[in-house]
Amino acid sequence: MEDIIKNLRFDERGLIPAIIQSSEDGEVLMMAYMNEESLRRTIETGNTHFWSRSRKRLWMKGETSGHIQKVDEILYDCDEDALLIKVRQLGKGACHTGHRSCFYRNIKGEETAKETFNAEEVYKKPILDAVYDVILDRKKNPREASYVSGLFRKGDKEIAKKVGEEAVEAVVAMNQDRNALIYELTDLWFHSMVLMVEKDIRLTDIYNELKARFGKSGLRE
């Protein structure tokens, strides 16, 4: 990793452009600049960090809004002077305007995207059911650029490993702020649902198990 970073061609200001893309559906979310320090922080933390040219400081995406980006993959181009970072965008979106993507207008200035991305509005069903159905679709109809389809291609052992990693991150987040714990628990729930789909377990199976346990003290005589 050290040699790769040293080989990247940062410009005269020590910056390199980074294109941020959704690993779920391939949509380009934003473009920002990184310096060597922000790239290292991105790699170390798994959250995107950038260099603000106007404020002259390092910043983490979502540090004020809470709409952080969880990094799945970092690629660099053939000239070694640009980055492509595939992420899972948490929260409403990547753009400070409230849009999911910063590229929400065409060359005529017309808006081509909704102001915000709301799964419950899009799918017209409870959010857990909506997310589950999308995961199921990514298994039945694999997409090359889909993060979830990629998990299914790796198999159940890798999916289970990912669930374990997310559980550890949730425990670590207990020592951070409340929002960090919420994000990590969301990741844990999400990857647990991926494992459920892989093993043909429905949400109703979990609901019924919880219902069967509800009201029982758990005490053994």
CSV table of N, CA and C in Angstrom, one decimal, residues 16 90 164 199 217:
chain,number,residue,atom,x,y,z
A,16,ILE,N,-5.1,15.1,-5.5
A,16,ILE,CA,-5.5,14.2,-6.6
A,16,ILE,C,-7.0,14.2,-6.6
A,90,LEU,N,-24.4,6.6,3.2
A,90,LEU,CA,-25.4,6.6,4.3
A,90,LEU,C,-26.1,7.9,4.4
A,164,GLY,N,-19.7,-10.7,10.8
A,164,GLY,CA,-18.8,-10.7,11.9
A,164,GLY,C,-18.0,-9.5,12.0
A,199,LYS,N,-29.4,-17.6,2.7
A,199,LYS,CA,-29.8,-18.8,3.4
A,199,LYS,C,-31.4,-19.0,3.3
A,217,SER,N,-40.1,-14.6,30.1
A,217,SER,CA,-39.1,-14.0,31.0
A,217,SER,C,-37.7,-14.5,30.6
